[in-house]
mmCIF file of C-alpha atoms in Angstrom:
data_model
loop_
_atom_site.group_PDB
_atom_site.id
_atom_site.type_symbol
_atom_site.label_atom_id
_atom_site.label_comp_id
_atom_site.label_asym_id
_atom_site.label_seq_id
_atom_site.Cartn_x
_atom_site.Cartn_y
_atom_site.Cartn_z
ATOM 1 C CA UNK A 946 -26.548 -24.607 -65.187
ATOM 2 C CA UNK A 947 -24.094 -21.990 -66.143
ATOM 3 C CA UNK A 948 -25.988 -19.066 -65.146
ATOM 4 C CA UNK A 949 -26.516 -20.619 -61.687
ATOM 5 C CA UNK A 950 -22.663 -21.137 -61.317
ATOM 6 C CA UNK A 951 -22.125 -17.485 -62.890
ATOM 7 C CA UNK A 952 -24.114 -16.171 -59.688
ATOM 8 C CA UNK A 953 -22.526 -18.456 -57.379
ATOM 9 C CA UNK A 954 -19.435 -17.232 -58.121
ATOM 10 C CA UNK A 955 -20.158 -13.510 -58.534
ATOM 11 C CA UNK A 956 -21.787 -14.290 -54.228
ATOM 12 C CA UNK A 957 -18.801 -15.873 -52.916
ATOM 13 C CA UNK A 958 -16.495 -13.400 -54.706
ATOM 14 C CA UNK A 959 -18.786 -10.572 -53.248
ATOM 15 C CA UNK A 960 -18.257 -12.439 -49.740
ATOM 16 C CA UNK A 961 -14.371 -12.451 -50.212
ATOM 17 C CA UNK A 962 -14.395 -8.651 -50.612
ATOM 18 C CA UNK A 963 -16.740 -7.956 -47.731
ATOM 19 C CA UNK A 964 -13.954 -10.004 -45.724
ATOM 20 C CA UNK A 965 -11.184 -8.539 -47.112
ATOM 21 C CA UNK A 966 -12.499 -4.870 -46.562
ATOM 22 C CA UNK A 967 -13.807 -5.332 -43.174
ATOM 23 C CA UNK A 968 -11.826 -3.264 -40.674
ATOM 24 C CA UNK A 969 -9.479 -5.317 -38.344
ATOM 25 C CA UNK A 970 -10.570 -5.415 -34.998
ATOM 26 C CA UNK A 971 -7.383 -5.001 -31.918
ATOM 27 C CA UNK A 972 -7.585 -4.690 -28.327
ATOM 28 C CA UNK A 973 -6.884 -1.588 -27.227
ATOM 29 C CA UNK A 974 -3.695 -1.269 -25.686
ATOM 30 C CA UNK A 975 -3.302 -1.228 -21.858
ATOM 31 C CA UNK A 976 -3.194 2.172 -19.976
ATOM 32 C CA UNK A 977 0.193 2.471 -18.130
ATOM 33 C CA UNK A 978 0.994 3.427 -14.909
ATOM 34 C CA UNK A 979 4.680 4.630 -14.637
ATOM 35 C CA UNK A 980 6.287 4.305 -11.374
ATOM 36 C CA UNK A 981 9.468 6.565 -11.171
ATOM 37 C CA UNK A 982 11.424 6.515 -8.252
ATOM 38 C CA UNK A 983 14.513 5.097 -6.113
ATOM 39 C CA UNK A 984 15.111 2.149 -4.115
ATOM 40 C CA UNK A 985 12.086 2.653 -1.986
ATOM 41 C CA UNK A 986 10.047 1.786 -5.394
ATOM 42 C CA UNK A 987 13.204 -0.047 -7.106
ATOM 43 C CA UNK A 988 12.641 -3.417 -4.577
ATOM 44 C CA UNK A 989 15.927 -2.636 -3.117
ATOM 45 C CA UNK A 990 17.604 -5.755 -1.213
ATOM 46 C CA UNK A 991 14.074 -7.924 -1.607
ATOM 47 C CA UNK A 992 13.365 -9.633 -4.798
ATOM 48 C CA UNK A 993 11.466 -7.867 -7.260
ATOM 49 C CA UNK A 994 8.227 -9.730 -7.243
ATOM 50 C CA UNK A 995 7.812 -8.734 -3.320
ATOM 51 C CA UNK A 996 8.020 -5.180 -3.899
ATOM 52 C CA UNK A 997 5.033 -2.903 -3.885
ATOM 53 C CA UNK A 998 5.109 -2.181 -7.260
ATOM 54 C CA UNK A 999 4.532 -5.493 -8.214
ATOM 55 C CA UNK A 1000 2.004 -6.010 -5.569
ATOM 56 C CA UNK A 1001 0.029 -3.160 -7.275
ATOM 57 C CA UNK A 1002 0.015 -4.763 -10.653
ATOM 58 C CA UNK A 1003 -1.761 -7.916 -8.648
ATOM 59 C CA UNK A 1004 -3.922 -5.697 -7.121
ATOM 60 C CA UNK A 1005 -5.001 -3.815 -10.282
ATOM 61 C CA UNK A 1006 -5.614 -7.008 -11.741
ATOM 62 C CA UNK A 1007 -7.748 -8.680 -8.849
ATOM 63 C CA UNK A 1008 -9.691 -5.390 -8.903
ATOM 64 C CA UNK A 1009 -10.437 -5.556 -12.380
ATOM 65 C CA UNK A 1010 -8.343 -2.736 -13.790
ATOM 66 C CA UNK A 1011 -6.988 -2.997 -16.887
ATOM 67 C CA UNK A 1012 -3.389 -1.434 -16.249
ATOM 68 C CA UNK A 1013 0.179 -2.409 -17.085
ATOM 69 C CA UNK A 1014 2.468 -1.112 -14.418
ATOM 70 C CA UNK A 1015 6.208 -0.250 -15.676
ATOM 71 C CA UNK A 1016 8.725 0.468 -12.706
ATOM 72 C CA UNK A 1017 11.472 2.897 -14.080
ATOM 73 C CA UNK A 1018 12.748 3.361 -10.485
ATOM 74 C CA UNK A 1019 16.373 3.160 -10.060
ATOM 75 C CA UNK A 1020 18.395 2.613 -6.784
ATOM 76 C CA UNK A 1021 20.386 5.786 -5.827
ATOM 77 C CA UNK A 1022 18.350 8.167 -8.212
ATOM 78 C CA UNK A 1023 17.838 11.860 -7.356
ATOM 79 C CA UNK A 1024 15.608 14.307 -8.463
ATOM 80 C CA UNK A 1025 18.410 15.752 -10.831
ATOM 81 C CA UNK A 1026 19.145 12.129 -12.148
ATOM 82 C CA UNK A 1027 15.290 11.945 -13.023
ATOM 83 C CA UNK A 1028 14.544 15.103 -14.353
ATOM 84 C CA UNK A 1029 17.512 14.146 -17.078
ATOM 85 C CA UNK A 1030 15.380 10.856 -17.951
ATOM 86 C CA UNK A 1031 12.190 11.504 -17.695
ATOM 87 C CA UNK A 1032 11.468 12.714 -20.814
ATOM 88 C CA UNK A 1033 12.835 9.073 -22.856
ATOM 89 C CA UNK A 1034 10.501 7.558 -20.182
ATOM 90 C CA UNK A 1035 7.958 9.317 -21.208
ATOM 91 C CA UNK A 1036 8.232 9.136 -24.657
ATOM 92 C CA UNK A 1037 8.861 5.285 -24.388
ATOM 93 C CA UNK A 1038 5.750 4.249 -22.064
ATOM 94 C CA UNK A 1039 3.282 7.332 -22.461
ATOM 95 C CA UNK A 1040 1.919 6.781 -19.574
ATOM 96 C CA UNK A 1041 -1.817 7.768 -18.408
ATOM 97 C CA UNK A 1042 -0.602 7.978 -14.643
ATOM 98 C CA UNK A 1043 2.776 8.455 -13.010
ATOM 99 C CA UNK A 1044 3.590 7.900 -9.773
ATOM 100 C CA UNK A 1045 6.542 10.052 -8.693
ATOM 101 C CA UNK A 1046 8.925 9.069 -5.755
ATOM 102 C CA UNK A 1047 11.742 10.930 -5.877
ATOM 103 C CA UNK A 1048 13.775 13.401 -3.511
ATOM 104 C CA UNK A 1049 14.774 11.039 -0.177
ATOM 105 C CA UNK A 1050 18.209 10.558 -1.474
ATOM 106 C CA UNK A 1051 18.962 14.304 -2.336
ATOM 107 C CA UNK A 1052 18.215 15.197 1.214
ATOM 108 C CA UNK A 1053 20.570 12.377 2.327
ATOM 109 C CA UNK A 1054 23.447 14.043 0.315
ATOM 110 C CA UNK A 1055 22.068 17.099 1.993
ATOM 111 C CA UNK A 1056 21.513 18.926 -1.728
ATOM 112 C CA UNK A 1057 20.354 22.280 -1.978
ATOM 113 C CA UNK A 1058 16.418 22.276 -1.564
ATOM 114 C CA UNK A 1059 15.964 24.798 -4.300
ATOM 115 C CA UNK A 1060 17.651 22.329 -6.733
ATOM 116 C CA UNK A 1061 15.124 19.748 -4.987
ATOM 117 C CA UNK A 1062 12.264 21.265 -5.634
ATOM 118 C CA UNK A 1063 12.933 22.618 -9.140
ATOM 119 C CA UNK A 1064 13.532 19.473 -10.093
ATOM 120 C CA UNK A 1065 10.626 17.831 -8.937
ATOM 121 C CA UNK A 1066 8.705 20.780 -10.028
ATOM 122 C CA UNK A 1067 10.120 19.986 -13.507
ATOM 123 C CA UNK A 1068 9.185 16.642 -13.504
ATOM 124 C CA UNK A 1069 5.701 17.281 -12.834
ATOM 125 C CA UNK A 1070 5.242 19.537 -15.402
ATOM 126 C CA UNK A 1071 6.777 17.598 -18.076
ATOM 127 C CA UNK A 1072 4.373 14.869 -17.276
ATOM 128 C CA UNK A 1073 1.383 16.538 -17.197
ATOM 129 C CA UNK A 1074 2.308 18.232 -20.483
ATOM 130 C CA UNK A 1075 2.860 14.552 -21.726
ATOM 131 C CA UNK A 1076 -0.802 13.734 -20.920
ATOM 132 C CA UNK A 1077 0.080 11.915 -17.376
ATOM 133 C CA UNK A 1078 -1.943 12.312 -14.191
ATOM 134 C CA UNK A 1079 0.821 12.151 -11.346
ATOM 135 C CA UNK A 1080 0.644 10.936 -7.665
ATOM 136 C CA UNK A 1081 3.362 12.629 -5.783
ATOM 137 C CA UNK A 1082 4.782 10.458 -2.956
ATOM 138 C CA UNK A 1083 6.655 12.623 -0.461
ATOM 139 C CA UNK A 1084 9.559 11.931 2.025
ATOM 140 C CA UNK A 1085 10.733 12.792 5.226
ATOM 141 C CA UNK A 1086 13.724 13.117 7.001
ATOM 142 C CA UNK A 1087 14.737 12.042 10.307
ATOM 143 C CA UNK A 1088 15.526 14.699 12.935
ATOM 144 C CA UNK A 1089 19.136 14.459 13.401
ATOM 145 C CA UNK A 1090 19.122 16.552 9.812
ATOM 146 C CA UNK A 1091 18.163 19.867 11.876
ATOM 147 C CA UNK A 1092 14.481 20.765 12.417
ATOM 148 C CA UNK A 1093 14.789 23.714 9.699
ATOM 149 C CA UNK A 1094 16.287 21.373 6.767
ATOM 150 C CA UNK A 1095 13.759 18.757 7.622
ATOM 151 C CA UNK A 1096 10.588 20.715 7.819
ATOM 152 C CA UNK A 1097 11.623 22.841 4.573
ATOM 153 C CA UNK A 1098 12.394 19.312 2.827
ATOM 154 C CA UNK A 1099 8.802 18.220 3.733
ATOM 155 C CA UNK A 1100 7.380 21.219 2.684
ATOM 156 C CA UNK A 1101 8.439 21.146 -0.497
ATOM 157 C CA UNK A 1102 6.005 18.413 -1.820
ATOM 158 C CA UNK A 1103 2.806 20.219 -0.107
ATOM 159 C CA UNK A 1104 3.820 22.955 -2.297
ATOM 160 C CA UNK A 1105 4.076 21.495 -5.270
ATOM 161 C CA UNK A 1106 0.929 19.097 -4.502
ATOM 162 C CA UNK A 1107 -1.235 22.206 -4.058
ATOM 163 C CA UNK A 1108 0.347 23.997 -6.954
ATOM 164 C CA UNK A 1109 0.049 21.708 -9.608
ATOM 165 C CA UNK A 1110 -3.264 19.938 -8.242
ATOM 166 C CA UNK A 1111 -2.022 16.892 -7.841
ATOM 167 C CA UNK A 1112 -2.772 14.092 -5.070
ATOM 168 C CA UNK A 1113 0.181 13.755 -2.336
ATOM 169 C CA UNK A 1114 1.152 11.037 -0.280
ATOM 170 C CA UNK A 1115 2.476 12.815 2.448
ATOM 171 C CA UNK A 1116 5.132 10.279 3.999
ATOM 172 C CA UNK A 1117 5.062 7.043 1.730
ATOM 173 C CA UNK A 1118 7.150 5.328 4.947
ATOM 174 C CA UNK A 1119 4.419 6.534 7.003
ATOM 175 C CA UNK A 1120 3.480 3.330 9.072
ATOM 176 C CA UNK A 1121 7.055 1.603 8.542
ATOM 177 C CA UNK A 1122 10.012 3.796 8.899
ATOM 178 C CA UNK A 1123 9.978 3.915 12.966
ATOM 179 C CA UNK A 1124 9.244 -0.038 13.018
ATOM 180 C CA UNK A 1125 12.802 -1.999 13.052
ATOM 181 C CA UNK A 1126 10.906 -5.116 12.264
ATOM 182 C CA UNK A 1127 10.110 -3.729 8.936
ATOM 183 C CA UNK A 1128 13.251 -2.394 7.943
ATOM 184 C CA UNK A 1129 16.307 -3.977 6.227
ATOM 185 C CA UNK A 1130 19.464 -4.073 8.720
ATOM 186 C CA UNK A 1131 20.617 -0.748 6.988
ATOM 187 C CA UNK A 1132 17.914 1.280 8.831
ATOM 188 C CA UNK A 1133 17.012 2.847 5.176
ATOM 189 C CA UNK A 1134 15.319 0.552 3.281
ATOM 190 C CA UNK A 1135 11.856 -1.082 3.910
ATOM 191 C CA UNK A 1136 12.138 -5.192 3.825
ATOM 192 C CA UNK A 1137 9.613 -7.616 1.963
ATOM 193 C CA UNK A 1138 7.187 -7.566 5.307
ATOM 194 C CA UNK A 1139 7.048 -3.632 4.597
ATOM 195 C CA UNK A 1140 5.820 -3.609 1.206
ATOM 196 C CA UNK A 1141 1.824 -4.577 1.726
ATOM 197 C CA UNK A 1142 1.906 -1.058 3.755
ATOM 198 C CA UNK A 1143 3.821 0.776 0.990
ATOM 199 C CA UNK A 1144 0.884 0.109 -1.029
ATOM 200 C CA UNK A 1145 -2.154 0.868 1.061
ATOM 201 C CA UNK A 1146 -0.011 4.519 1.778
ATOM 202 C CA UNK A 1147 -0.082 4.842 -1.881
ATOM 203 C CA UNK A 1148 -3.598 3.192 -3.229
ATOM 204 C CA UNK A 1149 -6.052 5.918 -1.901
ATOM 205 C CA UNK A 1150 -4.118 8.259 -3.769
ATOM 206 C CA UNK A 1151 -4.015 6.392 -7.212
ATOM 207 C CA UNK A 1152 -7.465 4.958 -6.753
ATOM 208 C CA UNK A 1153 -9.409 7.611 -7.510
ATOM 209 C CA UNK A 1154 -7.225 8.265 -10.853
ATOM 210 C CA UNK A 1155 -8.489 5.141 -12.228
ATOM 211 C CA UNK A 1156 -10.603 4.074 -14.768
ATOM 212 C CA UNK A 1157 -12.523 0.137 -14.913
ATOM 213 C CA UNK A 1158 -11.739 -2.028 -17.618
#
């Protein structure tokens, strides 16, 4: 009888030790898509849940992509401001993908195009060095800024896209900017009805970078 109890006790101890030493299984963290932009991405003038970034999170989930979307966009942001705060954002969120949507405020203020290019170039380089794949969202200026300035500004995005081999959305407001029914009263910011169109412009460049969960 004593031998049987001793054997049973040894088996139970062995089982307990096996359970204690078994590696703990943790679910892999969701990869992050970091949206780094200005008011166009910050849902300026509309509810946050109506913005294209929120719509992106819903679309990813509905199509089985296990990504977490972080919106680090700031209304009024310039490329200089973005370059200054990007390192902290990269360290904090460690994104797999970064959607870079900046430059419009620089152009509206008539800032030097050489600075705009240098700042965007720096952000792409820092993002890639941190292991993020970049999607570059381009912007265009209305013709009243002068054809030379507008053309040279637009060329910044296409040049950087080729140089760094990153997908380019030529003009994120392509199907929105000239439709008054899709713009807010200021004529600059898209309204809630325009947000699905913004997502439709971004999705074809983003989807090839995604991995199914």
